[in-house]
Amino acid sequence: MPEIRKVRFLEPGNRPYRPALRNHFTYDRYLRNPSLGLTLLATIVKRRVPDTLFYSESIAKIRWDDVLDADIVFIGMFTFAAPRGYELARYVKEHSDATVVLGGLHASLNYEEAARQGDYVLLGEADDSIVDFLEAYEHDRPIDFSGVARQTPDGTVIKTAERAAPTEIDTIPDHSLVYRFADMVGHNTLWPQVIASRGCPFRCDYCAVVRHWGQKMRGRDPQNIVEDIRQTIAFFDQGRLPRLNRAMWIVDDNIFALRPWSKQVLQAIIDSDIDYRFTAQARFEVGFDDEILELLKKAGFFELALGIEFLENESFDAYNKTCTSEEVIKSIRNIQAHGINVRGLFILGADTHTPGVGERLARFVIDNGLRGMLVQSMYFVPGTPVWKTHQDRLIHTDWSKYTGHVVHHPTLMTPSELNRELVHVSRRVYSYRRLLQSLIFDRGLNRLLFLGEFFWQRSVAADREREGRKLAGLPAAGPKPRHLPLITLDPPTDPG
């Protein structure tokens, strides 16, 4: 009967961590928050295997002498990190006897691809299946429970039955299991994070989250969430210097979809007397709920990031997003009237978009007083409806570039034109003039956030300009999409 001595978790980074001064003011260059999901799974595994540790390339280099001595190596990844994740999987298999298990959003939605890189793939949420895996491994039983995929000796990939989503989701992640995380909490670009619920009742065509978490909303116990918040704050407060950024991101995709539960969570935070500030993602509907907005303000929420995506009603209709531009504007104004900032999350590159959409978006952000924005090119996570309908219009399938860069031929613009629109809106909203205005007129956290986002957005715009050179001469798809050949990008580097 095999004994599990040691388990290691790996999170690949498309830009692996390296020390740099800019890490203190530019997020997502060589530094980003480690995966909460992998931290949670490591916490679950440690209950059975005391020697459990999680390496995230987002914050530290992997100690290979330690990892290659493990019995089981779990690797979780998003689409943009899949090439790096597969490199890590191959490296472990070539240099050790460890069993390699892949998982995460990309591996779950593309299990046939992932199963060829490791020994097994855990599909979907793995809170329960990872325990089943450990038990099967320890007792030398076949790995044939529901929610797993693997490649057979003849090269065929097989998948077991679908697995029900876990209902017990109150485990509090142990951040101390993340290698060197405690040493990095002084970086104000790293935000304390808590996830309070899973799932989303909507099915927007471009969204991978609902394909992974499902449409059934599941909320944690409100008091359990409060305790998670307390422990996370305590972890981030252990740095040598006081943090300037005393704000936490509640990372749920749509925390307000379960309204009665949301009220309980907000009231629990209010009753806890936790002195912290919070931000969360939301749909526009929350802007019409005065009771929720009042509770948000009392609980310390200073900002909501609205998944607005588009400006035009025809774009909302085209991608199965149930709202109108008029509703979005009314929602923004009512949220602001309650003293809560609004940040906009946007997509450029819809089939309805034309040259000039970047300037129109910049004017929308500025004229409506949004505190900031995140804008990406239309993204195509393999496994989503837009992926299936746009495969003949992709420029390439180098997943490492699926980070908001232009990866498809739009209908009414060339890829190069779309890229210029993305660069323009970033530099327009985060201009030197607006930076000066923020430094003069903003106070406290608002000033700090705009300063950090200024450097980040300028860094992203510079990246897009470099990537844009590869797009020169590529055509628009036109109103009748046709098959367009993929371009070839440089091969990835070796992880060793």
Short mmCIF file of C-alpha atoms in Angstrom, two decimals:
data_model
loop_
_atom_site.label_atom_id
_atom_site.label_comp_id
_atom_site.label_asym_id
_atom_site.label_seq_id
_atom_site.Cartn_x
_atom_site.Cartn_y
_atom_site.Cartn_z
CA MET A 1 0.00 0.00 0.00
CA PRO A 2 1.74 3.22 -1.14
CA GLU A 3 2.35 5.81 1.55
CA ILE A 4 1.98 9.46 0.59
CA ARG A 5 4.97 11.16 2.20
CA LYS A 6 4.92 14.45 0.40
CA VAL A 7 2.60 16.48 -1.85
CA ARG A 8 3.45 19.62 -3.79
CA PHE A 9 1.19 22.05 -5.63
CA LEU A 10 2.47 24.15 -8.52
CA GLU A 11 0.91 27.23 -10.08
CA PRO A 12 2.56 28.15 -13.39
CA GLY A 13 3.09 31.77 -14.30
CA ASN A 14 3.12 32.98 -17.87
CA ARG A 15 5.69 35.48 -16.55
CA PRO A 16 7.38 33.63 -13.68
CA TYR A 17 8.25 35.79 -10.67
CA ARG A 18 11.49 37.68 -10.54
CA PRO A 19 12.55 40.43 -8.12
CA ALA A 20 11.99 43.88 -9.57
CA LEU A 21 11.36 47.36 -8.19
CA ARG A 22 8.26 47.65 -10.36
CA ASN A 23 6.65 44.80 -8.38
CA HIS A 24 5.88 47.39 -5.70
CA PHE A 25 3.76 49.51 -8.02
CA THR A 26 2.90 47.38 -11.10
CA TYR A 27 0.70 44.33 -10.57
CA ASP A 28 0.77 41.33 -12.93
CA ARG A 29 4.19 41.98 -14.43
CA TYR A 30 6.38 39.62 -12.44
CA LEU A 31 4.09 39.46 -9.40
CA ARG A 32 0.44 38.50 -8.86
CA ASN A 33 -1.71 36.91 -6.17
CA PRO A 34 -1.33 33.14 -5.80
CA SER A 35 -4.38 31.07 -6.70
CA LEU A 36 -6.97 30.94 -3.92
CA GLY A 37 -8.29 27.69 -5.38
CA LEU A 38 -4.94 25.91 -5.14
CA THR A 39 -4.37 27.33 -1.65
CA LEU A 40 -7.73 25.88 -0.64
CA LEU A 41 -6.90 22.46 -2.12
CA ALA A 42 -3.50 22.45 -0.42
CA THR A 43 -5.30 23.17 2.87
CA ILE A 44 -7.60 20.17 2.30
CA VAL A 45 -4.69 17.88 1.39
CA LYS A 46 -2.59 18.92 4.39
CA ARG A 47 -5.22 17.42 6.70
CA ARG A 48 -4.14 14.00 5.36
CA VAL A 49 -0.55 14.67 4.28
CA PRO A 50 1.33 16.95 6.72
CA ASP A 51 4.19 17.56 4.27
CA THR A 52 2.18 19.67 1.81
CA LEU A 53 3.40 22.89 0.20
CA PHE A 54 2.24 25.15 -2.63
CA TYR A 55 4.67 26.87 -5.02
CA SER A 56 3.22 29.73 -7.05
CA GLU A 57 5.40 31.14 -9.80
CA SER A 58 3.41 34.33 -9.27
CA ILE A 59 5.48 35.16 -6.19
CA ALA A 60 8.52 32.87 -6.02
CA LYS A 61 10.80 30.54 -7.92
CA ILE A 62 10.14 26.82 -7.63
CA ARG A 63 12.63 24.82 -5.54
CA TRP A 64 13.04 21.85 -7.84
CA ASP A 65 15.11 19.81 -5.40
CA ASP A 66 12.06 19.83 -3.13
CA VAL A 67 9.35 19.30 -5.76
CA LEU A 68 11.07 16.40 -7.54
CA ASP A 69 11.13 14.47 -4.25
CA ALA A 70 7.31 14.57 -3.91
CA ASP A 71 5.02 11.58 -4.38
CA ILE A 72 2.24 13.61 -6.01
CA VAL A 73 2.47 16.96 -7.81
CA PHE A 74 -0.75 18.85 -8.49
CA ILE A 75 -0.62 21.58 -11.16
CA GLY A 76 -3.54 24.00 -11.58
CA MET A 77 -3.79 26.58 -14.35
CA PHE A 78 -5.79 29.13 -16.26
CA THR A 79 -5.64 29.26 -20.05
CA PHE A 80 -2.88 31.89 -20.23
CA ALA A 81 -0.62 29.72 -18.05
CA ALA A 82 -1.37 26.38 -19.75
CA PRO A 83 1.82 26.25 -21.90
CA ARG A 84 3.94 26.89 -18.82
CA GLY A 85 1.89 24.37 -16.84
CA TYR A 86 2.50 21.69 -19.44
CA GLU A 87 6.22 22.47 -19.36
CA LEU A 88 6.25 22.01 -15.60
CA ALA A 89 4.32 18.74 -15.92
CA ARG A 90 6.76 17.35 -18.48
CA TYR A 91 9.72 18.47 -16.40
CA VAL A 92 8.42 16.69 -13.29
CA LYS A 93 7.67 13.49 -15.24
CA GLU A 94 11.09 13.48 -16.90
CA HIS A 95 13.05 14.09 -13.70
CA SER A 96 11.10 12.25 -10.99
CA ASP A 97 8.76 9.37 -10.23
CA ALA A 98 6.01 11.66 -8.96
CA THR A 99 2.42 11.24 -10.12
CA VAL A 100 1.42 14.42 -11.97
CA VAL A 101 -2.19 15.59 -11.66
CA LEU A 102 -3.49 18.58 -13.65
CA GLY A 103 -6.55 20.67 -12.89
CA GLY A 104 -8.03 24.13 -12.93
CA LEU A 105 -10.26 25.94 -15.37
CA HIS A 106 -8.25 25.33 -18.54
CA ALA A 107 -7.47 21.68 -17.84
CA SER A 108 -11.10 20.98 -16.93
CA LEU A 109 -12.55 22.53 -20.08
CA ASN A 110 -9.80 21.01 -22.26
CA TYR A 111 -9.17 17.70 -20.55
CA GLU A 112 -8.20 15.88 -23.76
CA GLU A 113 -5.31 18.31 -24.23
CA ALA A 114 -4.33 18.30 -20.54
CA ALA A 115 -4.53 14.51 -20.09
CA ARG A 116 -1.70 14.06 -22.60
CA GLN A 117 0.63 16.16 -20.44
CA GLY A 118 0.20 14.48 -17.05
CA ASP A 119 -1.04 11.28 -15.46
CA TYR A 120 -4.53 12.47 -14.50
CA VAL A 121 -6.84 15.49 -14.74
CA LEU A 122 -9.22 16.40 -11.92
CA LEU A 123 -12.25 18.04 -13.53
CA GLY A 124 -14.08 21.06 -12.16
CA GLU A 125 -14.06 21.90 -8.47
CA ALA A 126 -11.75 19.38 -6.80
CA ASP A 127 -12.60 19.85 -3.10
CA ASP A 128 -14.04 16.31 -2.93
CA SER A 129 -12.29 14.57 -5.81
CA ILE A 130 -8.83 15.41 -4.49
CA VAL A 131 -9.68 13.48 -1.30
CA ASP A 132 -10.91 10.56 -3.39
CA PHE A 133 -7.65 10.69 -5.33
CA LEU A 134 -5.53 10.51 -2.18
CA GLU A 135 -7.56 7.58 -0.85
CA ALA A 136 -7.34 5.67 -4.14
CA TYR A 137 -3.59 6.34 -4.35
CA GLU A 138 -2.96 5.22 -0.76
CA HIS A 139 -4.96 2.00 -1.18
CA ASP A 140 -3.61 1.28 -4.67
CA ARG A 141 -7.08 1.40 -6.19
CA PRO A 142 -7.92 2.45 -9.77
CA ILE A 143 -8.39 6.19 -10.28
CA ASP A 144 -11.85 5.72 -11.77
CA PHE A 145 -14.12 7.79 -9.54
CA SER A 146 -16.33 10.49 -11.07
CA GLY A 147 -14.73 13.75 -12.19
CA VAL A 148 -11.41 12.52 -13.58
CA ALA A 149 -9.80 12.09 -17.00
CA ARG A 150 -6.66 10.27 -18.12
CA GLN A 151 -4.86 8.99 -21.17
CA THR A 152 -4.81 5.22 -21.73
CA PRO A 153 -1.68 3.37 -22.94
CA ASP A 154 -3.01 3.36 -26.52
CA GLY A 155 -3.27 7.17 -26.48
CA THR A 156 -7.04 7.41 -26.01
CA VAL A 157 -8.27 9.97 -23.47
CA ILE A 158 -11.11 8.71 -21.30
CA LYS A 159 -13.31 10.68 -18.91
CA THR A 160 -15.42 9.32 -16.07
CA ALA A 161 -18.93 10.47 -15.16
CA GLU A 162 -19.70 14.07 -14.30
CA ARG A 163 -19.25 14.91 -10.65
CA ALA A 164 -21.68 16.97 -8.60
CA ALA A 165 -20.29 20.28 -7.39
CA PRO A 166 -19.20 20.27 -3.74
CA THR A 167 -21.69 21.64 -1.24
CA GLU A 168 -19.30 21.89 1.72
CA ILE A 169 -17.25 24.95 0.78
CA ASP A 170 -16.48 26.47 4.18
CA THR A 171 -12.79 25.48 4.32
CA ILE A 172 -10.66 28.55 5.13
CA PRO A 173 -7.51 28.61 2.99
CA ASP A 174 -4.23 28.42 4.91
CA HIS A 175 -2.06 31.05 3.22
CA SER A 176 1.01 29.89 5.14
CA LEU A 177 1.12 26.85 2.82
CA VAL A 178 2.12 29.12 -0.08
CA TYR A 179 5.91 29.17 -0.28
CA ARG A 180 7.33 32.63 0.52
CA PHE A 181 3.91 34.29 0.53
CA ALA A 182 4.46 35.64 4.05
CA ASP A 183 7.65 37.33 2.82
CA MET A 184 5.75 39.11 0.03
CA VAL A 185 2.81 40.67 1.90
CA GLY A 186 4.61 44.01 2.07
CA HIS A 187 3.91 44.47 -1.64
CA ASN A 188 0.84 46.70 -1.78
CA THR A 189 0.19 45.36 -5.27
CA LEU A 190 -0.85 42.06 -3.66
CA TRP A 191 -4.41 42.27 -2.35
CA PRO A 192 -5.90 40.20 0.47
CA GLN A 193 -8.56 38.03 -1.18
CA VAL A 194 -11.53 35.99 -0.01
CA ILE A 195 -14.05 33.98 -2.02
CA ALA A 196 -17.50 33.89 -0.44
CA SER A 197 -19.59 32.01 -3.02
CA ARG A 198 -19.31 29.92 -6.16
CA GLY A 199 -21.32 29.82 -9.37
CA CYS A 200 -23.22 32.31 -11.49
CA PRO A 201 -26.86 32.05 -12.64
CA PHE A 202 -26.11 33.71 -15.99
CA ARG A 203 -24.58 32.16 -19.12
CA CYS A 204 -22.80 34.90 -21.06
CA ASP A 205 -21.30 33.35 -24.19
CA TYR A 206 -17.72 34.52 -23.51
CA CYS A 207 -17.59 33.54 -19.83
CA ALA A 208 -15.66 30.45 -18.73
CA VAL A 209 -16.50 30.84 -15.04
CA VAL A 210 -20.03 29.49 -15.32
CA ARG A 211 -18.77 26.54 -17.39
CA HIS A 212 -16.39 25.69 -14.55
CA TRP A 213 -18.35 26.59 -11.39
CA GLY A 214 -21.83 25.96 -12.79
CA GLN A 215 -25.01 28.01 -12.64
CA LYS A 216 -26.11 26.89 -9.19
CA MET A 217 -25.06 29.52 -6.66
CA ARG A 218 -23.56 28.22 -3.41
CA GLY A 219 -22.71 30.56 -0.56
CA ARG A 220 -20.47 29.96 2.43
CA ASP A 221 -21.70 30.41 5.97
CA PRO A 222 -21.59 34.17 6.75
CA GLN A 223 -19.70 33.71 10.04
CA ASN A 224 -17.22 31.44 8.27
CA ILE A 225 -16.61 34.22 5.74
CA VAL A 226 -16.02 36.73 8.53
CA GLU A 227 -13.47 34.40 10.13
CA ASP A 228 -11.77 33.96 6.75
CA ILE A 229 -11.59 37.76 6.42
CA ARG A 230 -10.05 38.06 9.90
CA GLN A 231 -7.43 35.38 9.22
CA THR A 232 -6.54 36.83 5.82
CA ILE A 233 -6.10 40.33 7.25
CA ALA A 234 -3.90 38.92 10.03
CA PHE A 235 -1.76 37.11 7.45
CA PHE A 236 -1.24 40.28 5.42
CA ASP A 237 -0.53 42.36 8.53
CA GLN A 238 2.56 40.34 9.45
CA GLY A 239 4.87 42.32 7.15
CA ARG A 240 7.71 44.43 8.52
CA LEU A 241 6.02 47.69 7.48
CA PRO A 242 2.35 48.70 7.76
CA ARG A 243 0.42 48.18 4.54
CA LEU A 244 -0.66 51.31 2.69
CA ASN A 245 -3.36 49.35 0.87
CA ARG A 246 -5.77 48.20 3.58
CA ALA A 247 -8.41 46.89 1.22
CA MET A 248 -9.61 43.39 0.42
CA TRP A 249 -10.99 41.97 -2.80
CA ILE A 250 -13.99 39.65 -2.49
CA VAL A 251 -13.29 37.70 -5.68
CA ASP A 252 -16.69 36.09 -6.31
CA ASP A 253 -17.90 36.41 -9.87
CA ASN A 254 -21.31 37.65 -8.70
CA ILE A 255 -21.64 37.87 -4.92
CA PHE A 256 -25.07 39.52 -5.07
CA ALA A 257 -26.88 36.84 -7.09
CA LEU A 258 -28.11 35.24 -3.84
CA ARG A 259 -29.74 38.35 -2.38
CA PRO A 260 -30.97 37.08 1.03
CA TRP A 261 -27.61 35.39 1.65
CA SER A 262 -25.73 38.52 0.49
CA LYS A 263 -27.62 40.59 3.07
CA GLN A 264 -26.62 38.12 5.79
CA VAL A 265 -22.96 38.29 4.74
CA LEU A 266 -22.91 42.09 4.71
CA GLN A 267 -24.66 42.27 8.08
CA ALA A 268 -22.16 39.78 9.53
CA ILE A 269 -19.28 41.98 8.34
CA ILE A 270 -20.97 45.05 9.85
CA ASP A 271 -21.54 43.29 13.19
CA SER A 272 -17.92 42.07 13.27
CA ASP A 273 -16.53 45.61 13.56
CA ILE A 274 -13.73 44.65 11.16
CA ASP A 275 -11.95 47.89 10.25
CA TYR A 276 -11.09 47.28 6.61
CA ARG A 277 -12.26 48.30 3.16
CA PHE A 278 -13.62 46.00 0.49
CA THR A 279 -14.23 45.76 -3.22
CA ALA A 280 -16.17 43.15 -5.15
CA GLN A 281 -17.38 42.29 -8.63
CA ALA A 282 -21.04 42.69 -9.53
CA ARG A 283 -23.54 42.89 -12.34
CA PHE A 284 -25.37 46.14 -13.06
CA GLU A 285 -28.56 45.01 -11.25
CA VAL A 286 -27.01 45.73 -7.85
CA GLY A 287 -27.20 49.43 -8.73
CA PHE A 288 -30.99 49.30 -8.42
CA ASP A 289 -30.98 47.68 -4.96
CA ASP A 290 -30.82 50.54 -2.46
CA GLU A 291 -30.97 48.21 0.54
CA ILE A 292 -27.93 46.23 -0.60
CA LEU A 293 -26.05 49.44 -1.47
CA GLU A 294 -26.68 50.87 2.00
CA LEU A 295 -25.41 47.65 3.59
CA LEU A 296 -22.35 47.70 1.33
CA LYS A 297 -21.48 51.21 2.45
CA LYS A 298 -21.90 50.32 6.14
CA ALA A 299 -19.78 47.17 5.71
CA GLY A 300 -16.84 49.16 4.32
CA PHE A 301 -17.19 48.57 0.59
CA PHE A 302 -15.63 51.53 -1.16
CA GLU A 303 -15.91 50.21 -4.72
CA LEU A 304 -17.75 47.80 -7.01
CA ALA A 305 -16.24 46.44 -10.22
CA LEU A 306 -19.12 46.17 -12.67
CA GLY A 307 -18.89 43.64 -15.47
CA ILE A 308 -20.24 46.06 -18.07
CA GLU A 309 -18.36 44.56 -21.04
CA PHE A 310 -19.94 46.62 -23.84
CA LEU A 311 -21.45 50.05 -24.49
CA GLU A 312 -23.91 49.14 -27.24
CA ASN A 313 -27.21 47.30 -26.95
CA GLU A 314 -26.46 45.35 -30.13
CA SER A 315 -23.31 43.98 -28.48
CA PHE A 316 -25.22 42.92 -25.37
CA ASP A 317 -27.72 41.10 -27.57
CA ALA A 318 -25.04 39.47 -29.73
CA TYR A 319 -23.33 37.83 -26.74
CA ASN A 320 -26.37 36.84 -24.68
CA LYS A 321 -25.83 39.47 -21.96
CA THR A 322 -29.14 40.56 -20.52
CA CYS A 323 -28.94 44.32 -20.04
CA THR A 324 -29.09 47.64 -21.90
CA SER A 325 -26.72 50.60 -21.99
CA GLU A 326 -29.42 52.80 -20.41
CA GLU A 327 -29.72 50.43 -17.46
CA VAL A 328 -25.95 50.37 -17.00
CA ILE A 329 -25.70 54.17 -16.81
CA LYS A 330 -28.58 54.42 -14.31
CA SER A 331 -26.96 51.71 -12.21
CA ILE A 332 -23.60 53.49 -12.16
CA ARG A 333 -25.17 56.76 -11.04
CA ASN A 334 -27.14 55.17 -8.22
CA ILE A 335 -24.11 53.27 -6.91
CA GLN A 336 -22.12 56.51 -6.91
CA ALA A 337 -25.01 58.31 -5.18
CA HIS A 338 -24.52 55.89 -2.27
CA GLY A 339 -20.87 56.93 -1.95
CA ILE A 340 -19.42 53.83 -3.61
CA ASN A 341 -16.93 54.03 -6.47
CA VAL A 342 -17.50 52.17 -9.73
CA ARG A 343 -14.83 50.43 -11.75
CA GLY A 344 -15.71 49.16 -15.22
CA LEU A 345 -14.75 45.82 -16.75
CA PHE A 346 -14.91 46.01 -20.55
CA ILE A 347 -14.34 44.00 -23.72
CA LEU A 348 -13.29 45.38 -27.10
CA GLY A 349 -13.38 43.37 -30.32
CA ALA A 350 -17.02 42.35 -30.51
CA ASP A 351 -18.41 41.70 -33.97
CA THR A 352 -20.31 44.99 -33.62
CA HIS A 353 -17.23 47.12 -32.87
CA THR A 354 -15.72 49.56 -35.38
CA PRO A 355 -12.65 51.83 -35.36
CA GLY A 356 -13.14 54.57 -32.78
CA VAL A 357 -14.59 52.25 -30.14
CA GLY A 358 -11.56 52.89 -27.91
CA GLU A 359 -12.23 56.63 -27.83
CA ARG A 360 -15.93 56.02 -27.22
CA LEU A 361 -15.06 53.80 -24.27
CA ALA A 362 -12.58 56.33 -22.88
CA ARG A 363 -15.24 59.05 -23.02
CA PHE A 364 -17.73 56.73 -21.29
CA VAL A 365 -15.30 56.01 -18.45
CA ILE A 366 -14.34 59.65 -17.96
CA ASP A 367 -17.78 61.21 -18.45
CA ASN A 368 -19.46 58.78 -16.04
CA GLY A 369 -16.85 59.25 -13.32
CA LEU A 370 -15.62 55.66 -13.21
CA ARG A 371 -12.65 55.32 -10.87
CA GLY A 372 -10.86 52.92 -13.18
CA MET A 373 -11.27 50.19 -15.74
CA LEU A 374 -10.00 46.86 -16.95
CA VAL A 375 -10.30 46.42 -20.71
CA GLN A 376 -9.46 43.29 -22.68
CA SER A 377 -9.74 42.15 -26.23
CA MET A 378 -12.58 39.69 -26.79
CA TYR A 379 -11.26 36.52 -25.20
CA PHE A 380 -11.86 32.96 -26.27
CA VAL A 381 -11.35 30.46 -23.48
CA PRO A 382 -11.45 26.99 -25.05
CA GLY A 383 -14.70 25.37 -24.03
CA THR A 384 -16.89 28.50 -24.14
CA PRO A 385 -19.56 29.17 -26.80
CA VAL A 386 -17.55 32.01 -28.37
CA TRP A 387 -14.59 29.68 -28.72
CA LYS A 388 -16.69 27.21 -30.65
CA THR A 389 -18.15 29.88 -32.96
CA HIS A 390 -14.87 31.73 -33.60
CA GLN A 391 -12.33 28.95 -34.16
CA ASP A 392 -12.06 29.79 -37.85
CA ARG A 393 -11.17 33.38 -36.95
CA LEU A 394 -8.39 32.85 -34.40
CA ILE A 395 -5.00 34.36 -35.16
CA HIS A 396 -3.17 31.70 -33.14
CA THR A 397 -3.65 29.28 -30.26
CA ASP A 398 -0.65 30.19 -28.16
CA TRP A 399 -2.50 30.17 -24.85
CA SER A 400 0.19 32.31 -23.18
CA LYS A 401 -1.09 35.25 -25.23
CA TYR A 402 -4.70 34.76 -24.11
CA THR A 403 -4.38 37.47 -21.47
CA GLY A 404 -6.49 40.17 -23.07
CA HIS A 405 -4.33 40.59 -26.18
CA VAL A 406 -5.83 40.48 -29.66
CA VAL A 407 -6.11 36.84 -30.72
CA HIS A 408 -8.84 36.92 -33.39
CA HIS A 409 -9.91 38.59 -36.62
CA PRO A 410 -12.78 40.97 -35.72
CA THR A 411 -15.62 41.47 -38.17
CA LEU A 412 -15.44 45.22 -38.76
CA MET A 413 -11.80 45.98 -37.90
CA THR A 414 -8.43 44.47 -38.64
CA PRO A 415 -6.60 42.89 -35.68
CA SER A 416 -4.08 45.74 -35.83
CA GLU A 417 -6.85 48.33 -35.65
CA LEU A 418 -8.38 46.58 -32.65
CA ASN A 419 -5.01 46.52 -30.93
CA ARG A 420 -4.62 50.28 -31.48
CA GLU A 421 -8.05 50.83 -29.91
CA LEU A 422 -6.96 48.88 -26.82
CA VAL A 423 -3.75 50.87 -26.50
CA HIS A 424 -5.60 54.14 -27.05
CA VAL A 425 -8.22 53.63 -24.36
CA SER A 426 -5.59 52.63 -21.76
CA ARG A 427 -3.44 55.67 -22.45
CA ARG A 428 -6.44 57.97 -22.67
CA VAL A 429 -7.98 56.95 -19.35
CA TYR A 430 -4.58 56.62 -17.65
CA SER A 431 -2.99 59.73 -19.12
CA TYR A 432 -0.35 61.86 -17.42
CA ARG A 433 -2.93 64.63 -17.11
CA ARG A 434 -5.38 62.38 -15.27
CA LEU A 435 -2.56 61.10 -13.07
CA LEU A 436 -1.74 64.68 -12.06
CA GLN A 437 -5.42 65.35 -11.36
CA SER A 438 -5.58 62.26 -9.14
CA LEU A 439 -2.45 63.22 -7.21
CA ILE A 440 -3.88 66.70 -6.57
CA PHE A 441 -7.56 66.00 -5.92
CA ASP A 442 -7.86 62.37 -4.79
CA ARG A 443 -7.28 61.30 -1.23
CA GLY A 444 -6.11 58.14 0.51
CA LEU A 445 -6.90 54.84 -1.14
CA ASN A 446 -8.30 56.41 -4.32
CA ARG A 447 -5.01 58.19 -4.96
CA LEU A 448 -2.96 55.08 -4.20
CA LEU A 449 -5.06 52.91 -6.50
CA PHE A 450 -4.97 55.30 -9.43
CA LEU A 451 -1.20 55.65 -9.08
CA GLY A 452 -0.73 51.87 -9.11
CA GLU A 453 -3.14 51.39 -11.98
CA PHE A 454 -1.45 54.14 -13.97
CA PHE A 455 1.84 52.23 -14.01
CA TRP A 456 0.08 48.91 -14.63
CA GLN A 457 -2.06 50.19 -17.50
CA ARG A 458 0.91 51.90 -19.15
CA SER A 459 2.84 48.64 -18.85
CA VAL A 460 -0.06 46.72 -20.44
CA ALA A 461 -0.31 49.27 -23.26
CA ALA A 462 3.42 48.92 -23.97
CA ASP A 463 3.05 45.13 -24.09
CA ARG A 464 0.16 45.46 -26.52
CA GLU A 465 2.15 47.75 -28.76
CA ARG A 466 4.92 45.16 -28.97
CA GLU A 467 2.44 42.37 -29.67
CA GLY A 468 0.72 44.60 -32.22
CA ARG A 469 3.71 44.47 -34.54
CA LYS A 470 2.92 40.81 -35.20
CA LEU A 471 -0.60 41.75 -36.28
CA ALA A 472 0.36 44.08 -39.11
CA GLY A 473 -1.24 43.11 -42.41
CA LEU A 474 -3.73 40.64 -40.96
CA PRO A 475 -7.26 41.19 -42.35
CA ALA A 476 -10.63 41.71 -40.75
CA ALA A 477 -12.90 38.69 -40.91
CA GLY A 478 -15.62 40.67 -42.65
CA PRO A 479 -19.38 40.27 -42.18
CA LYS A 480 -19.23 36.68 -43.48
CA PRO A 481 -16.50 34.94 -41.45
CA ARG A 482 -14.18 32.76 -43.48
CA HIS A 483 -11.40 30.40 -42.56
CA LEU A 484 -8.16 32.28 -41.89
CA PRO A 485 -4.79 30.56 -41.35
CA LEU A 486 -3.17 30.64 -37.93
CA ILE A 487 0.12 32.47 -37.50
CA THR A 488 3.04 30.81 -35.69
CA LEU A 489 4.56 32.32 -32.56
CA ASP A 490 7.84 31.63 -30.83
CA PRO A 491 8.03 28.32 -28.87
CA PRO A 492 7.95 28.47 -25.05
CA THR A 493 11.05 28.26 -22.89
CA ASP A 494 12.25 25.28 -20.83
CA PRO A 495 11.31 25.48 -17.12
CA GLY A 496 14.46 23.93 -15.76
#
